[in-house]
PDB file of C-alpha atoms in Angstrom:
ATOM      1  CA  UNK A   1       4.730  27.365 -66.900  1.00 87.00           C
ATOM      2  CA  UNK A   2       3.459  29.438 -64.438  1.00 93.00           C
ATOM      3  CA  UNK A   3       3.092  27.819 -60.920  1.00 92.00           C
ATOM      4  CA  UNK A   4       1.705  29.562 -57.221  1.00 93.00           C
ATOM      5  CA  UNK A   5       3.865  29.235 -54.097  1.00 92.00           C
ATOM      6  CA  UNK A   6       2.872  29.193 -50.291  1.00 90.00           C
ATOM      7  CA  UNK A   7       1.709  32.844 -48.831  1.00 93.00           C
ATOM      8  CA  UNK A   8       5.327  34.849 -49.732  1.00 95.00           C
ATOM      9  CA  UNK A   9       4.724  38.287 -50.266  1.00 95.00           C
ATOM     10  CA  UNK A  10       1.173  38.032 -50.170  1.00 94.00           C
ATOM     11  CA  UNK A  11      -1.408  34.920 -50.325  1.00 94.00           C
ATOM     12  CA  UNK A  12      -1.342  34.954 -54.321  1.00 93.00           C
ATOM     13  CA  UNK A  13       2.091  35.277 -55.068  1.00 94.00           C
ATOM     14  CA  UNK A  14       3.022  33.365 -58.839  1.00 94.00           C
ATOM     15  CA  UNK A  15       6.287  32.572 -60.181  1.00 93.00           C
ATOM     16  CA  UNK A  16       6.252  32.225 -64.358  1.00 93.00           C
ATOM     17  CA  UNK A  17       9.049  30.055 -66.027  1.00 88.00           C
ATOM     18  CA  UNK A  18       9.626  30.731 -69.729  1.00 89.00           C
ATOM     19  CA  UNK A  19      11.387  27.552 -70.799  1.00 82.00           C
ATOM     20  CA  UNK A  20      12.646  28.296 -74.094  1.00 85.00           C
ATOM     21  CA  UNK A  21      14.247  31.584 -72.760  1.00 86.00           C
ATOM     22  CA  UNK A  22      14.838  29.641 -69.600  1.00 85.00           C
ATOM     23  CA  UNK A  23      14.060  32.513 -67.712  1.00 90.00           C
ATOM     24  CA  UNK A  24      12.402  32.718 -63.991  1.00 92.00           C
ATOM     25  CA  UNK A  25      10.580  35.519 -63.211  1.00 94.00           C
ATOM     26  CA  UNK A  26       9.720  35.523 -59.172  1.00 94.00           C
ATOM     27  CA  UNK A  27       7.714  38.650 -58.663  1.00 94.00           C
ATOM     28  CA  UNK A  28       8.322  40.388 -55.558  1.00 96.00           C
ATOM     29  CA  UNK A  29       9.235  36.953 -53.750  1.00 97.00           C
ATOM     30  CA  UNK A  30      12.727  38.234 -55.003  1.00 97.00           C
ATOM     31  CA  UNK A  31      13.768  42.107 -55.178  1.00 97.00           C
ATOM     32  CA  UNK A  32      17.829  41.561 -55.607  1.00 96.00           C
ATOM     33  CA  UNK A  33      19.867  43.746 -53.536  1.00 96.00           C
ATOM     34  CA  UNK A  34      17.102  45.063 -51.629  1.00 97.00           C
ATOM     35  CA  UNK A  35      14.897  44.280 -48.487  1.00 98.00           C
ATOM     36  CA  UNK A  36      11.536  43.172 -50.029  1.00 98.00           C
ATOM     37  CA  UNK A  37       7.767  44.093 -48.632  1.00 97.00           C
ATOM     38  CA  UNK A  38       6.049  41.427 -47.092  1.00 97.00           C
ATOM     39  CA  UNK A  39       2.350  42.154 -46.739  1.00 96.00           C
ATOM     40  CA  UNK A  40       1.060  40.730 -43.695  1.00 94.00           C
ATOM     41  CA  UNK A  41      -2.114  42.220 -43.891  1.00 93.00           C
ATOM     42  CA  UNK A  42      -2.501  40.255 -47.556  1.00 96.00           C
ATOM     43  CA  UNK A  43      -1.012  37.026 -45.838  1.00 95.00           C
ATOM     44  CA  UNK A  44       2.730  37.202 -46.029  1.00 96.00           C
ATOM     45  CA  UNK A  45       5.405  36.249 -44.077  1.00 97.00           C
ATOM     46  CA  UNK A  46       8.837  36.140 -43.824  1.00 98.00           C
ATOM     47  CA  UNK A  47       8.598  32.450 -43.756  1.00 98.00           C
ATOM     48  CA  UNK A  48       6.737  32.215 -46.732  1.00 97.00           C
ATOM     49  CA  UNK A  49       9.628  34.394 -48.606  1.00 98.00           C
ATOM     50  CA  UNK A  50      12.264  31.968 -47.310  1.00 98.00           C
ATOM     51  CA  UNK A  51      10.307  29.191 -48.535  1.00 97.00           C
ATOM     52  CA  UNK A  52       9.658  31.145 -52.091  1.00 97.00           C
ATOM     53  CA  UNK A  53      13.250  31.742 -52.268  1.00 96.00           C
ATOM     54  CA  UNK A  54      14.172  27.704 -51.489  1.00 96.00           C
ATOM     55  CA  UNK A  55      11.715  26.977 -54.257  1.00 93.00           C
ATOM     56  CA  UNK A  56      13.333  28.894 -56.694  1.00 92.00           C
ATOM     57  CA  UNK A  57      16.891  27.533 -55.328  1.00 91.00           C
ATOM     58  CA  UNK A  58      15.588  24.082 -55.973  1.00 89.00           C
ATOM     59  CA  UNK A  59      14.513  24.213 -59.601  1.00 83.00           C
ATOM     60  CA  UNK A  60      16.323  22.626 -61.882  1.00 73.00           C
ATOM     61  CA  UNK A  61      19.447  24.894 -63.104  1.00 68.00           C
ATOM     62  CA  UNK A  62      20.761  25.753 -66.395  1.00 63.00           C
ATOM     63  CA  UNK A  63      21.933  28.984 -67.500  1.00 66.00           C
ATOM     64  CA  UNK A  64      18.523  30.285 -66.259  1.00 73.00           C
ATOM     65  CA  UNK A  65      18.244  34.067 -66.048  1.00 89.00           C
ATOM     66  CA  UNK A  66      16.262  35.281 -62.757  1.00 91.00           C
ATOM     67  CA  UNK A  67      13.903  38.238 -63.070  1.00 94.00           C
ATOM     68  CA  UNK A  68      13.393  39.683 -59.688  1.00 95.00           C
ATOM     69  CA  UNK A  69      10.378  41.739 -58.874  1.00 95.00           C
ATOM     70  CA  UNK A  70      12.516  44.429 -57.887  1.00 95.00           C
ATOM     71  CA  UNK A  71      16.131  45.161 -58.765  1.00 94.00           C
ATOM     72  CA  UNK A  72      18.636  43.995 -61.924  1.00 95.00           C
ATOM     73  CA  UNK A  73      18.148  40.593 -63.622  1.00 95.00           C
ATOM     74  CA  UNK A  74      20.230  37.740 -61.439  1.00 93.00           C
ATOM     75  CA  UNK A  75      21.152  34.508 -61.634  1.00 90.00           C
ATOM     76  CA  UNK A  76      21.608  31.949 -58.664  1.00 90.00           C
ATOM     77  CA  UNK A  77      24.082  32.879 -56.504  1.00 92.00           C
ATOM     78  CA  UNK A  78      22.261  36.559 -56.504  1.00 95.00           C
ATOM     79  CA  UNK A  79      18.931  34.181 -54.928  1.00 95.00           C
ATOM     80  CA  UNK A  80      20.585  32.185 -52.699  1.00 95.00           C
ATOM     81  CA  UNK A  81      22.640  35.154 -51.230  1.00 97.00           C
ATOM     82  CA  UNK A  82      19.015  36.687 -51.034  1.00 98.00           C
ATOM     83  CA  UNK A  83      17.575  33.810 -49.077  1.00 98.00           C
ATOM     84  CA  UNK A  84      20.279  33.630 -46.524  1.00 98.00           C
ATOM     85  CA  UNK A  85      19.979  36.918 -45.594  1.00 98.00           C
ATOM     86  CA  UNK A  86      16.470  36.112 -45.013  1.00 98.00           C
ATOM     87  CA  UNK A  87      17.160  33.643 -42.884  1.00 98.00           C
ATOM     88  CA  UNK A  88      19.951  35.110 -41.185  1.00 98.00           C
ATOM     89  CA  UNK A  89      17.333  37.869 -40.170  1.00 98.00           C
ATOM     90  CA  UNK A  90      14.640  35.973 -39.094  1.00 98.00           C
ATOM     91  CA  UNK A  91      16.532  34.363 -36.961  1.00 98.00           C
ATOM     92  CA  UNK A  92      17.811  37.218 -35.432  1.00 98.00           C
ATOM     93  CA  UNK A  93      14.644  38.488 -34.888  1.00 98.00           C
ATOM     94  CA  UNK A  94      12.950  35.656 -33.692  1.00 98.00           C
ATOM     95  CA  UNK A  95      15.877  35.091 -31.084  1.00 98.00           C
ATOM     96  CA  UNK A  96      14.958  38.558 -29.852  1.00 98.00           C
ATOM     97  CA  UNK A  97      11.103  38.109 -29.875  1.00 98.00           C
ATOM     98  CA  UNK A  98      11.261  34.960 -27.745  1.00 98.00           C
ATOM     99  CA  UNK A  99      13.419  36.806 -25.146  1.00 98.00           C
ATOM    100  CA  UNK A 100      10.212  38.986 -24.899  1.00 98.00           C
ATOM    101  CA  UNK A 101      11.574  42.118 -26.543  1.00 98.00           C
ATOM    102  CA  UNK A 102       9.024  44.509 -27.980  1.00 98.00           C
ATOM    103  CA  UNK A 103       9.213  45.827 -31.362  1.00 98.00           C
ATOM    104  CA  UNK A 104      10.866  48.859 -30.666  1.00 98.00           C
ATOM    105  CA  UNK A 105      13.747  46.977 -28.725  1.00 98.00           C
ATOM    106  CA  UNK A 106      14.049  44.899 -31.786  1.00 98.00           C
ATOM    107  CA  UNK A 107      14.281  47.661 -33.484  1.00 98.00           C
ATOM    108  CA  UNK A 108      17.056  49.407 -31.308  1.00 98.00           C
ATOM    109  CA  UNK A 109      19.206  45.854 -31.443  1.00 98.00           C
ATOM    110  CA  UNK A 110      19.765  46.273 -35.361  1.00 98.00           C
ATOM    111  CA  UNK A 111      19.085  42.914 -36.269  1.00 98.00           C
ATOM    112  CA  UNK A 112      19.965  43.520 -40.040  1.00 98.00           C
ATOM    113  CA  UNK A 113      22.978  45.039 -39.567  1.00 98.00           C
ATOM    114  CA  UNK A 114      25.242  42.663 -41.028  1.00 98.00           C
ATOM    115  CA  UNK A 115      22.858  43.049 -44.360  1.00 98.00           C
ATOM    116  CA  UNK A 116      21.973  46.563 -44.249  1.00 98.00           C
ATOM    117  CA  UNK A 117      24.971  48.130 -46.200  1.00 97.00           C
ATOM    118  CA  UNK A 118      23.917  46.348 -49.401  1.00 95.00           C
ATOM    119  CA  UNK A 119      20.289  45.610 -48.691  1.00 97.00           C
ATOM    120  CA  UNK A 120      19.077  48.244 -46.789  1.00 96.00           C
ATOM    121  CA  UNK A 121      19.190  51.456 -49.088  1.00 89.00           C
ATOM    122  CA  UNK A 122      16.115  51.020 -50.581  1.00 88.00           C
ATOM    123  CA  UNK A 123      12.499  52.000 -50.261  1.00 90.00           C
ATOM    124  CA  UNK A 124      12.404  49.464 -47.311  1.00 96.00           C
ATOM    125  CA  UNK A 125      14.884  50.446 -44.761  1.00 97.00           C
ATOM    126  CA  UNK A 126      16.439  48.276 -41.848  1.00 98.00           C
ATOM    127  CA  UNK A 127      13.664  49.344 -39.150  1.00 98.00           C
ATOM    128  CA  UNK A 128      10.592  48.954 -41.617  1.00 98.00           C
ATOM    129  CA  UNK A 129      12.367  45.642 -42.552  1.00 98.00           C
ATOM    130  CA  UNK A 130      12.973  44.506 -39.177  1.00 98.00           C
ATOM    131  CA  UNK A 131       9.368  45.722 -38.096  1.00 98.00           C
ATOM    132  CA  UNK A 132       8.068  43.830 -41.614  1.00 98.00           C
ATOM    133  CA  UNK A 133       9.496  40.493 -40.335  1.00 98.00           C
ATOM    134  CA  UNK A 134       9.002  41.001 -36.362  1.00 98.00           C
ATOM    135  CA  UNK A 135       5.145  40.969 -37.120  1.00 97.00           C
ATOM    136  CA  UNK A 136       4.934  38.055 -39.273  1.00 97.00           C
ATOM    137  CA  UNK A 137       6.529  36.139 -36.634  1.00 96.00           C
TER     138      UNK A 137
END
């Protein structure tokens, strides 16, 4: 089965469940244990990734295997660990934006600090992460 999703990553993001395997394979609406890219300028958002990531959450559970678009084969708790700390940062940087703080001062305030030590050692580090979700806000 191979089903779209809301704007995520991008506007054409696909997830493709092989039932007999009963194996989920996300794309890059998942990268486990790593801040993901969100192309805004293709029509992501970190919205869209939150509401990927509940989608996934939501399907029906077995012993399903989760193939992330980046990072080592997961199962559930590995996604929904993954979604709160996408929420937990867009919150935080949301909070910030509304008091009227530029980038750069969102920047300065760490807002993925309580996520960076296992998320952030990546190709996408905690400022291009926090500057990733601050403009699809």
């Amino acid at each position: 089965m191979i089903r779209s999703y809301s704007p995520a990553h991008t506007d054409g993001d696909l997830y493709v469940y092989f039932a007999k395997a009963d194996v989920l394979a996300t794309g890059d609406t998942y990268w486990n244990g790593l801040y993901p890219f969100i192309d805004t300028g293709a029509g992501g958002g970190i919205d869209g990734m939150i509401q990927a990531a509940n989608a996934n959450i939501a399907l029906p559970q077995t012993r399903r295997s989760l193939l992330p678009g980046h990072g080592p084969v997961s199962g559930r708790a590995q996604l929904i660990e993954y979604r709160d700390m996408l929420v937990g940062i867009r919150d935080n940087v949301a909070a910030l934006k509304k008091q009227g703080k530029s980038l750069g001062e969102v920047i300065a305030a760490k807002p993925t600090a309580a996520y960076d030590t296992k998320w952030g050692s990546f190709v996408i580090d905690p400022a291009f992460f926090t500057r990733l979700v601050y403009n699809s806000l």
